[in-house]
PDB file of C-alpha atoms in Angstrom:
ATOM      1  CA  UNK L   1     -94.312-113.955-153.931  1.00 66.00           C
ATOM      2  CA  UNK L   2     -95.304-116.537-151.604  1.00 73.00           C
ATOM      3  CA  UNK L   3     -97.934-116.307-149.116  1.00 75.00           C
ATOM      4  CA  UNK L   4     -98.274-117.310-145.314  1.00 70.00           C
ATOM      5  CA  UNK L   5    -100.962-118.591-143.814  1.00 74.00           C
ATOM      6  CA  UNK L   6    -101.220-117.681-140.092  1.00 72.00           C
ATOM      7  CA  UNK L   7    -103.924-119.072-138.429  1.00 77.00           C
ATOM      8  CA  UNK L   8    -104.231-118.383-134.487  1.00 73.00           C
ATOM      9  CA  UNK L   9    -105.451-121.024-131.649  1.00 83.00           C
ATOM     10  CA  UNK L  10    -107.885-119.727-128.723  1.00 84.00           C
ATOM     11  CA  UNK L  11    -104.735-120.751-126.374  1.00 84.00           C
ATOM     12  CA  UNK L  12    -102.195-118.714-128.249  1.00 79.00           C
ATOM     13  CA  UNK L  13    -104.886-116.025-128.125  1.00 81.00           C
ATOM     14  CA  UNK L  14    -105.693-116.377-124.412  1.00 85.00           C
ATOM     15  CA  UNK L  15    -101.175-116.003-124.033  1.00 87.00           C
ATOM     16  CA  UNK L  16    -101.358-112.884-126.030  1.00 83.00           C
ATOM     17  CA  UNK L  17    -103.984-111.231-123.817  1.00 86.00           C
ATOM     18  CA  UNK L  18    -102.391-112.233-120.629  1.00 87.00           C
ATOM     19  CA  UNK L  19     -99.127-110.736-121.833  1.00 86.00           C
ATOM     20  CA  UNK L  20    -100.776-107.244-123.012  1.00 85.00           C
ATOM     21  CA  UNK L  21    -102.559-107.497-119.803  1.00 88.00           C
ATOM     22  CA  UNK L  22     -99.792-107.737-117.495  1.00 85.00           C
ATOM     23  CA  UNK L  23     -97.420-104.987-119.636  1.00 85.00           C
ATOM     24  CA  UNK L  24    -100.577-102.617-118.969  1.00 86.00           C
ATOM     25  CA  UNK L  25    -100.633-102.861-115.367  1.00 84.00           C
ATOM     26  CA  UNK L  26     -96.879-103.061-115.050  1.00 82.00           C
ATOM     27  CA  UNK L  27     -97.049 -99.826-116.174  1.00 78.00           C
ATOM     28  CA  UNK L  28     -99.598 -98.129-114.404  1.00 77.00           C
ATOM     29  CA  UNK L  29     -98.019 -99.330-111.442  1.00 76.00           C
ATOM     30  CA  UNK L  30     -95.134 -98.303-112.331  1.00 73.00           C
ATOM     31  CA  UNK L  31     -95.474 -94.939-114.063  1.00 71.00           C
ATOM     32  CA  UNK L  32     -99.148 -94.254-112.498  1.00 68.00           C
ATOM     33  CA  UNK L  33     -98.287 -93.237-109.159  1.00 58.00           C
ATOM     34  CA  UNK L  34     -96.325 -90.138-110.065  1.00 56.00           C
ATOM     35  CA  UNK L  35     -97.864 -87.523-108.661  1.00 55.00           C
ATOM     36  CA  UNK L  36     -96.893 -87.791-104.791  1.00 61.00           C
ATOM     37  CA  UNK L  37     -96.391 -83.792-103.888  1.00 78.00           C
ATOM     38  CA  UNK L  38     -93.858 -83.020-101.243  1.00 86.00           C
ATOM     39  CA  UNK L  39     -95.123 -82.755 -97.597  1.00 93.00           C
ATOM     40  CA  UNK L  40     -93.549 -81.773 -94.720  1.00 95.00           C
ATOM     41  CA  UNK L  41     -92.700 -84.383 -91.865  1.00 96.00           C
ATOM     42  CA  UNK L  42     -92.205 -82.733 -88.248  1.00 97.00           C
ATOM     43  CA  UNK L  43     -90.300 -85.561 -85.441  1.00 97.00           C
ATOM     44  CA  UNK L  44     -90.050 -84.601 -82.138  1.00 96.00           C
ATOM     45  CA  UNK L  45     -90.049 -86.630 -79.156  1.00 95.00           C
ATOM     46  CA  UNK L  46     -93.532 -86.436 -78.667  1.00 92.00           C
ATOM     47  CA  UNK L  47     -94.510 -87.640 -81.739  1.00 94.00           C
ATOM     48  CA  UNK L  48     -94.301 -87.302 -86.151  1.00 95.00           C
ATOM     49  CA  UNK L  49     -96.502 -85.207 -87.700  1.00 95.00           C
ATOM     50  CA  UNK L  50     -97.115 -84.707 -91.241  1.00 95.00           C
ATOM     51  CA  UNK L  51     -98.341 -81.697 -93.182  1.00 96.00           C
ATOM     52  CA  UNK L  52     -98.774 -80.443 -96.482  1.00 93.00           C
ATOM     53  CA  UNK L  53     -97.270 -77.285 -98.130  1.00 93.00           C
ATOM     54  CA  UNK L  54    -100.585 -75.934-100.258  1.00 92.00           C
ATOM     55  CA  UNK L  55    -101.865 -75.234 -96.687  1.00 93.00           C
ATOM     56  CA  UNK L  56    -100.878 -72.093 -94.726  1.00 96.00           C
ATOM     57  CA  UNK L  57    -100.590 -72.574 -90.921  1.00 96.00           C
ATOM     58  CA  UNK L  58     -98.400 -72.331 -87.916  1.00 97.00           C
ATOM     59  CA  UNK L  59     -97.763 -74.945 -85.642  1.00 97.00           C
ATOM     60  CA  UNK L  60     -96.299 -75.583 -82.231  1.00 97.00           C
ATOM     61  CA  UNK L  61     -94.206 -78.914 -81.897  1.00 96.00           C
ATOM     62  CA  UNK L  62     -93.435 -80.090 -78.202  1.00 96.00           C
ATOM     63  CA  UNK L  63     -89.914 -80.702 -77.512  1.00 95.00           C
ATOM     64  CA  UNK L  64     -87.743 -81.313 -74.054  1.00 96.00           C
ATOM     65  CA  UNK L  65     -87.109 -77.450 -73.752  1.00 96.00           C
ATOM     66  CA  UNK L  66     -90.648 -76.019 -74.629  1.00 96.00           C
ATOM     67  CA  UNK L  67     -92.480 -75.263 -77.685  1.00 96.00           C
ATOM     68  CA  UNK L  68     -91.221 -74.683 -81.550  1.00 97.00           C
ATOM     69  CA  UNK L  69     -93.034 -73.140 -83.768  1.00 97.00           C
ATOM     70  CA  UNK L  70     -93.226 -74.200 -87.523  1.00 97.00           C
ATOM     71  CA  UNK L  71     -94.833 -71.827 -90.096  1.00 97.00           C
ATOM     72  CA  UNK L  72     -95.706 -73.301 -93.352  1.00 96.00           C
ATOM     73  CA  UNK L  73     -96.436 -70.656 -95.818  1.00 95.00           C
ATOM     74  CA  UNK L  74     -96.252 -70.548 -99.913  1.00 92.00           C
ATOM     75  CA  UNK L  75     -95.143 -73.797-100.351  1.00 92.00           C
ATOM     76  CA  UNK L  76     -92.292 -73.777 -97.549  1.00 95.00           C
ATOM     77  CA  UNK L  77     -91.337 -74.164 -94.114  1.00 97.00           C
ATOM     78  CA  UNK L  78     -89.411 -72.587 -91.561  1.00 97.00           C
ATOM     79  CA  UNK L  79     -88.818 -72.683 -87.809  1.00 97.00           C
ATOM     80  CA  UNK L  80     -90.034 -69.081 -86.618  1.00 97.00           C
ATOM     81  CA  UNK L  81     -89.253 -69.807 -82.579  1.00 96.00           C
ATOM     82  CA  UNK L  82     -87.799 -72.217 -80.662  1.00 96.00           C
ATOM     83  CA  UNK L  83     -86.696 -72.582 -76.834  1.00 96.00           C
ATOM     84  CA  UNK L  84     -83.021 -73.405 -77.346  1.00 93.00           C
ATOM     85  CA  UNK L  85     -80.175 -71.103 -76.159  1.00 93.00           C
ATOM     86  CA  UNK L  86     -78.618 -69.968 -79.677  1.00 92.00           C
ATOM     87  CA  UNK L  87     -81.298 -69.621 -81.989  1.00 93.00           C
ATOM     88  CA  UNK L  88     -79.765 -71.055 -84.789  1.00 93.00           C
ATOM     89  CA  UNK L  89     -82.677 -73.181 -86.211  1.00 93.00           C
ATOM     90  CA  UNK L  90     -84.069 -69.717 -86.738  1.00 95.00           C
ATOM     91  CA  UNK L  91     -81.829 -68.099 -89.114  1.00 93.00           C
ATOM     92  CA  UNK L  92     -81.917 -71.767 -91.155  1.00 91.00           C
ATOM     93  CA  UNK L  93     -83.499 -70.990 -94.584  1.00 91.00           C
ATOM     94  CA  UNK L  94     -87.073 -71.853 -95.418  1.00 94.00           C
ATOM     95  CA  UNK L  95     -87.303 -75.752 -96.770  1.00 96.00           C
ATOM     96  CA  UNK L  96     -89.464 -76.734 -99.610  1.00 93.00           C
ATOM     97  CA  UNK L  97     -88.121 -79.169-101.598  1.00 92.00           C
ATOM     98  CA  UNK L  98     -87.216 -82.837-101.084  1.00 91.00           C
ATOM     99  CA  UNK L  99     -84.333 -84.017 -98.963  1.00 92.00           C
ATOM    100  CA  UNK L 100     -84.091 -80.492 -97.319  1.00 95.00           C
ATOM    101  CA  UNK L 101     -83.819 -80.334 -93.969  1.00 95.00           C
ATOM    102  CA  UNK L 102     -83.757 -78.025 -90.831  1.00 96.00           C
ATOM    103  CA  UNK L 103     -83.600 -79.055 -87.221  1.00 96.00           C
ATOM    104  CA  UNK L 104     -83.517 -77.381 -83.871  1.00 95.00           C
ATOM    105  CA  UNK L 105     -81.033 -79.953 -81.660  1.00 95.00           C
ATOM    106  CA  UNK L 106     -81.581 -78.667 -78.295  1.00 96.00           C
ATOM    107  CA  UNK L 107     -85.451 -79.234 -78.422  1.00 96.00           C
ATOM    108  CA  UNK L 108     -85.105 -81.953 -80.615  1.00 96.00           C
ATOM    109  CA  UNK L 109     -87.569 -80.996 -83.328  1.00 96.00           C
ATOM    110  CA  UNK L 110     -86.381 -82.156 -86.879  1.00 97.00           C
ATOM    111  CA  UNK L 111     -88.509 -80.790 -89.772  1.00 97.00           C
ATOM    112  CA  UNK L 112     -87.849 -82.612 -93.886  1.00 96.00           C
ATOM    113  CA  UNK L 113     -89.566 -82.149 -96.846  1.00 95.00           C
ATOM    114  CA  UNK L 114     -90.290 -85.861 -98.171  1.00 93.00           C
ATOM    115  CA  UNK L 115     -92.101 -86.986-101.314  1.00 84.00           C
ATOM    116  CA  UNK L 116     -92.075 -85.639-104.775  1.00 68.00           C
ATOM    117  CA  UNK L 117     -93.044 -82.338-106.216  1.00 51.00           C
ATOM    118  CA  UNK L 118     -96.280 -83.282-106.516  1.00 44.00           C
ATOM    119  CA  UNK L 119     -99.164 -84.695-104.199  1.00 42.00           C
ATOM    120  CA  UNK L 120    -102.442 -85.561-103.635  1.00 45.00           C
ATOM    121  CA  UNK L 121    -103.523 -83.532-100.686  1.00 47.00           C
ATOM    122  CA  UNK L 122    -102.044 -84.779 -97.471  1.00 50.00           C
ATOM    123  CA  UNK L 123    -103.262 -82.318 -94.682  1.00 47.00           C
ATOM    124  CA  UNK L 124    -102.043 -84.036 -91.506  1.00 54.00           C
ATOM    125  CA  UNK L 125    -101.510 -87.097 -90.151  1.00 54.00           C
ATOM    126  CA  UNK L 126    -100.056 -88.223 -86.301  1.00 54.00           C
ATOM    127  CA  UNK L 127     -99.116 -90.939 -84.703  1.00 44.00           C
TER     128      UNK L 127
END
């Protein structure tokens, strides 16, 4: 059986610890940041607002026409009222999980669920 002798320089040392290092923090970066909970994002005209859905609350939203009101409630939202003529935005069904979508055209108020499942407490932000 013949044996190897493996001896190890302070430069091939200082490699291997650079490689670890980055492969660590590639993955943190990567796989660390998955915890992003879905929030609600409200554009009107007037403005983009952002809200999370662990918070119960009603809002009004300016639009062209009047006031809509948004009620976020058990991890959802819906339109409750809105100006426009038909009412449709209304009898949309409550949105709560990413990519879902409900607008009300006339008063140009368009509410989306963005973001994962999962978040870190986003309670409101405007621009």
């Amino acid at each position: 059986m013949k044996q190897f002798n493996v001896s190890f320089k302070p430069v091939d040392l200082a490699i291997l610890a650079v490689v670890l290092t980055a492969a660590i923090v590639s993955g943190v970066v990567i796989y660390g940041n998955r915890s992003v909970k879905a929030h609600l994002v409200i554009e009107a005209p007037t403005g983009k607002w952002i809200y999370s859905l662990d918070t119960n609350r009603t809002v009004q939203i300016p639009g062209p026409l009047g006031n809509t009101i948004v009620r976020i409630e058990g991890g959802s939202a819906r339109i409750l009222d809105s100006p426009c003529p038909n009412k449709t935005c209304i009898a949309g069904p409550h949105i709560s999980h990413k990519g879902e979508w409900n607008a009300c055209l006339p008063n140009q108020v368009i509410l989306r669920i963005d973001g994962d499942e999962d978040e870190n407490g986003i309670d409101v932000i405007v621009n």
